[in-house]
Amino acid sequence: SSFLPGITANLHDIYIAEQGRSLGLGRAMIARLEERAREQGCGKITLEVTNTNVKAQKLYRELGFGD
């Protein structure tokens, strides 16, 4: 089971403007989210992404998030 005790953090509706893409901003934002979630006692992080946002899905998988 992927359930861990504690609060669940849910990330959705994140957007990086075209000129800010490919600069590591998405990775930095997710890293900060993970850090903040741990500080708040979260045991799990869930992400929401549309089926058409292939780049975000790839990033999330590279960072260790699954389907």
PDB file of C-alpha atoms in Angstrom:
ATOM      1  CA  SER A   1       0.000   0.000   0.000  1.00  0.00           C
ATOM      2  CA  SER A   2       1.162   3.542  -0.697  1.00  0.00           C
ATOM      3  CA  PHE A   3      -0.685   4.903   2.355  1.00  0.00           C
ATOM      4  CA  LEU A   4       1.459   6.547   4.979  1.00  0.00           C
ATOM      5  CA  PRO A   5       0.089   7.969   8.209  1.00  0.00           C
ATOM      6  CA  GLY A   6      -0.440  11.700   8.406  1.00  0.00           C
ATOM      7  CA  ILE A   7      -1.798  14.439   6.264  1.00  0.00           C
ATOM      8  CA  THR A   8      -1.814  14.236   2.454  1.00  0.00           C
ATOM      9  CA  ALA A   9      -0.555  17.187   0.428  1.00  0.00           C
ATOM     10  CA  ASN A  10      -2.197  17.580  -2.987  1.00  0.00           C
ATOM     11  CA  LEU A  11      -0.590  19.599  -5.768  1.00  0.00           C
ATOM     12  CA  HIS A  12      -2.683  20.710  -8.709  1.00  0.00           C
ATOM     13  CA  ASP A  13      -3.072  23.679 -11.026  1.00  0.00           C
ATOM     14  CA  ILE A  14       0.619  24.510 -11.175  1.00  0.00           C
ATOM     15  CA  TYR A  15       1.703  26.522 -14.214  1.00  0.00           C
ATOM     16  CA  ILE A  16       5.052  27.781 -15.432  1.00  0.00           C
ATOM     17  CA  ALA A  17       4.986  30.372 -18.210  1.00  0.00           C
ATOM     18  CA  GLU A  18       6.694  29.466 -21.484  1.00  0.00           C
ATOM     19  CA  GLN A  19       9.703  31.722 -20.837  1.00  0.00           C
ATOM     20  CA  GLY A  20      10.296  30.020 -17.468  1.00  0.00           C
ATOM     21  CA  ARG A  21      10.297  26.462 -18.764  1.00  0.00           C
ATOM     22  CA  SER A  22      13.400  24.271 -19.044  1.00  0.00           C
ATOM     23  CA  LEU A  23      15.101  26.313 -16.323  1.00  0.00           C
ATOM     24  CA  GLY A  24      14.559  23.859 -13.463  1.00  0.00           C
ATOM     25  CA  LEU A  25      11.705  25.837 -11.938  1.00  0.00           C
ATOM     26  CA  GLY A  26       9.336  22.855 -11.882  1.00  0.00           C
ATOM     27  CA  ARG A  27      11.926  20.725 -10.113  1.00  0.00           C
ATOM     28  CA  ALA A  28      12.602  23.500  -7.619  1.00  0.00           C
ATOM     29  CA  MET A  29       8.901  23.971  -6.909  1.00  0.00           C
ATOM     30  CA  ILE A  30       8.361  20.243  -6.336  1.00  0.00           C
ATOM     31  CA  ALA A  31      11.444  20.062  -4.094  1.00  0.00           C
ATOM     32  CA  ARG A  32      10.091  22.945  -2.012  1.00  0.00           C
ATOM     33  CA  LEU A  33       6.662  21.300  -1.865  1.00  0.00           C
ATOM     34  CA  GLU A  34       8.237  18.086  -0.571  1.00  0.00           C
ATOM     35  CA  GLU A  35      10.240  20.005   2.023  1.00  0.00           C
ATOM     36  CA  ARG A  36       7.207  21.972   3.192  1.00  0.00           C
ATOM     37  CA  ALA A  37       5.014  18.847   3.258  1.00  0.00           C
ATOM     38  CA  ARG A  38       7.516  17.093   5.542  1.00  0.00           C
ATOM     39  CA  GLU A  39       7.632  20.143   7.827  1.00  0.00           C
ATOM     40  CA  GLN A  40       3.833  20.015   8.080  1.00  0.00           C
ATOM     41  CA  GLY A  41       3.794  16.294   8.916  1.00  0.00           C
ATOM     42  CA  CYS A  42       2.466  15.056   5.592  1.00  0.00           C
ATOM     43  CA  GLY A  43       2.860  11.352   4.974  1.00  0.00           C
ATOM     44  CA  LYS A  44       1.921  11.438   1.302  1.00  0.00           C
ATOM     45  CA  ILE A  45       1.958  13.827  -1.666  1.00  0.00           C
ATOM     46  CA  THR A  46      -0.436  13.457  -4.576  1.00  0.00           C
ATOM     47  CA  LEU A  47      -0.173  15.279  -7.883  1.00  0.00           C
ATOM     48  CA  GLU A  48      -2.885  16.041 -10.401  1.00  0.00           C
ATOM     49  CA  VAL A  49      -2.020  16.473 -14.055  1.00  0.00           C
ATOM     50  CA  THR A  50      -4.055  16.304 -17.246  1.00  0.00           C
ATOM     51  CA  ASN A  51      -3.583  13.423 -19.657  1.00  0.00           C
ATOM     52  CA  THR A  52      -2.339  15.852 -22.306  1.00  0.00           C
ATOM     53  CA  ASN A  53       0.424  17.417 -20.172  1.00  0.00           C
ATOM     54  CA  VAL A  54       3.100  14.911 -21.154  1.00  0.00           C
ATOM     55  CA  LYS A  55       6.020  17.127 -20.088  1.00  0.00           C
ATOM     56  CA  ALA A  56       4.696  17.460 -16.536  1.00  0.00           C
ATOM     57  CA  GLN A  57       4.012  13.725 -16.355  1.00  0.00           C
ATOM     58  CA  LYS A  58       7.599  13.037 -17.442  1.00  0.00           C
ATOM     59  CA  LEU A  59       8.974  15.421 -14.809  1.00  0.00           C
ATOM     60  CA  TYR A  60       6.868  13.871 -12.055  1.00  0.00           C
ATOM     61  CA  ARG A  61       8.036  10.360 -13.018  1.00  0.00           C
ATOM     62  CA  GLU A  62      11.676  11.538 -13.064  1.00  0.00           C
ATOM     63  CA  LEU A  63      11.154  12.864  -9.538  1.00  0.00           C
ATOM     64  CA  GLY A  64       9.872   9.505  -8.358  1.00  0.00           C
ATOM     65  CA  PHE A  65       6.114  10.001  -8.510  1.00  0.00           C
ATOM     66  CA  GLY A  66       4.051   7.193 -10.008  1.00  0.00           C
ATOM     67  CA  ASP A  67       0.700   6.933 -11.714  1.00  0.00           C
TER      68      ASP A  67
END
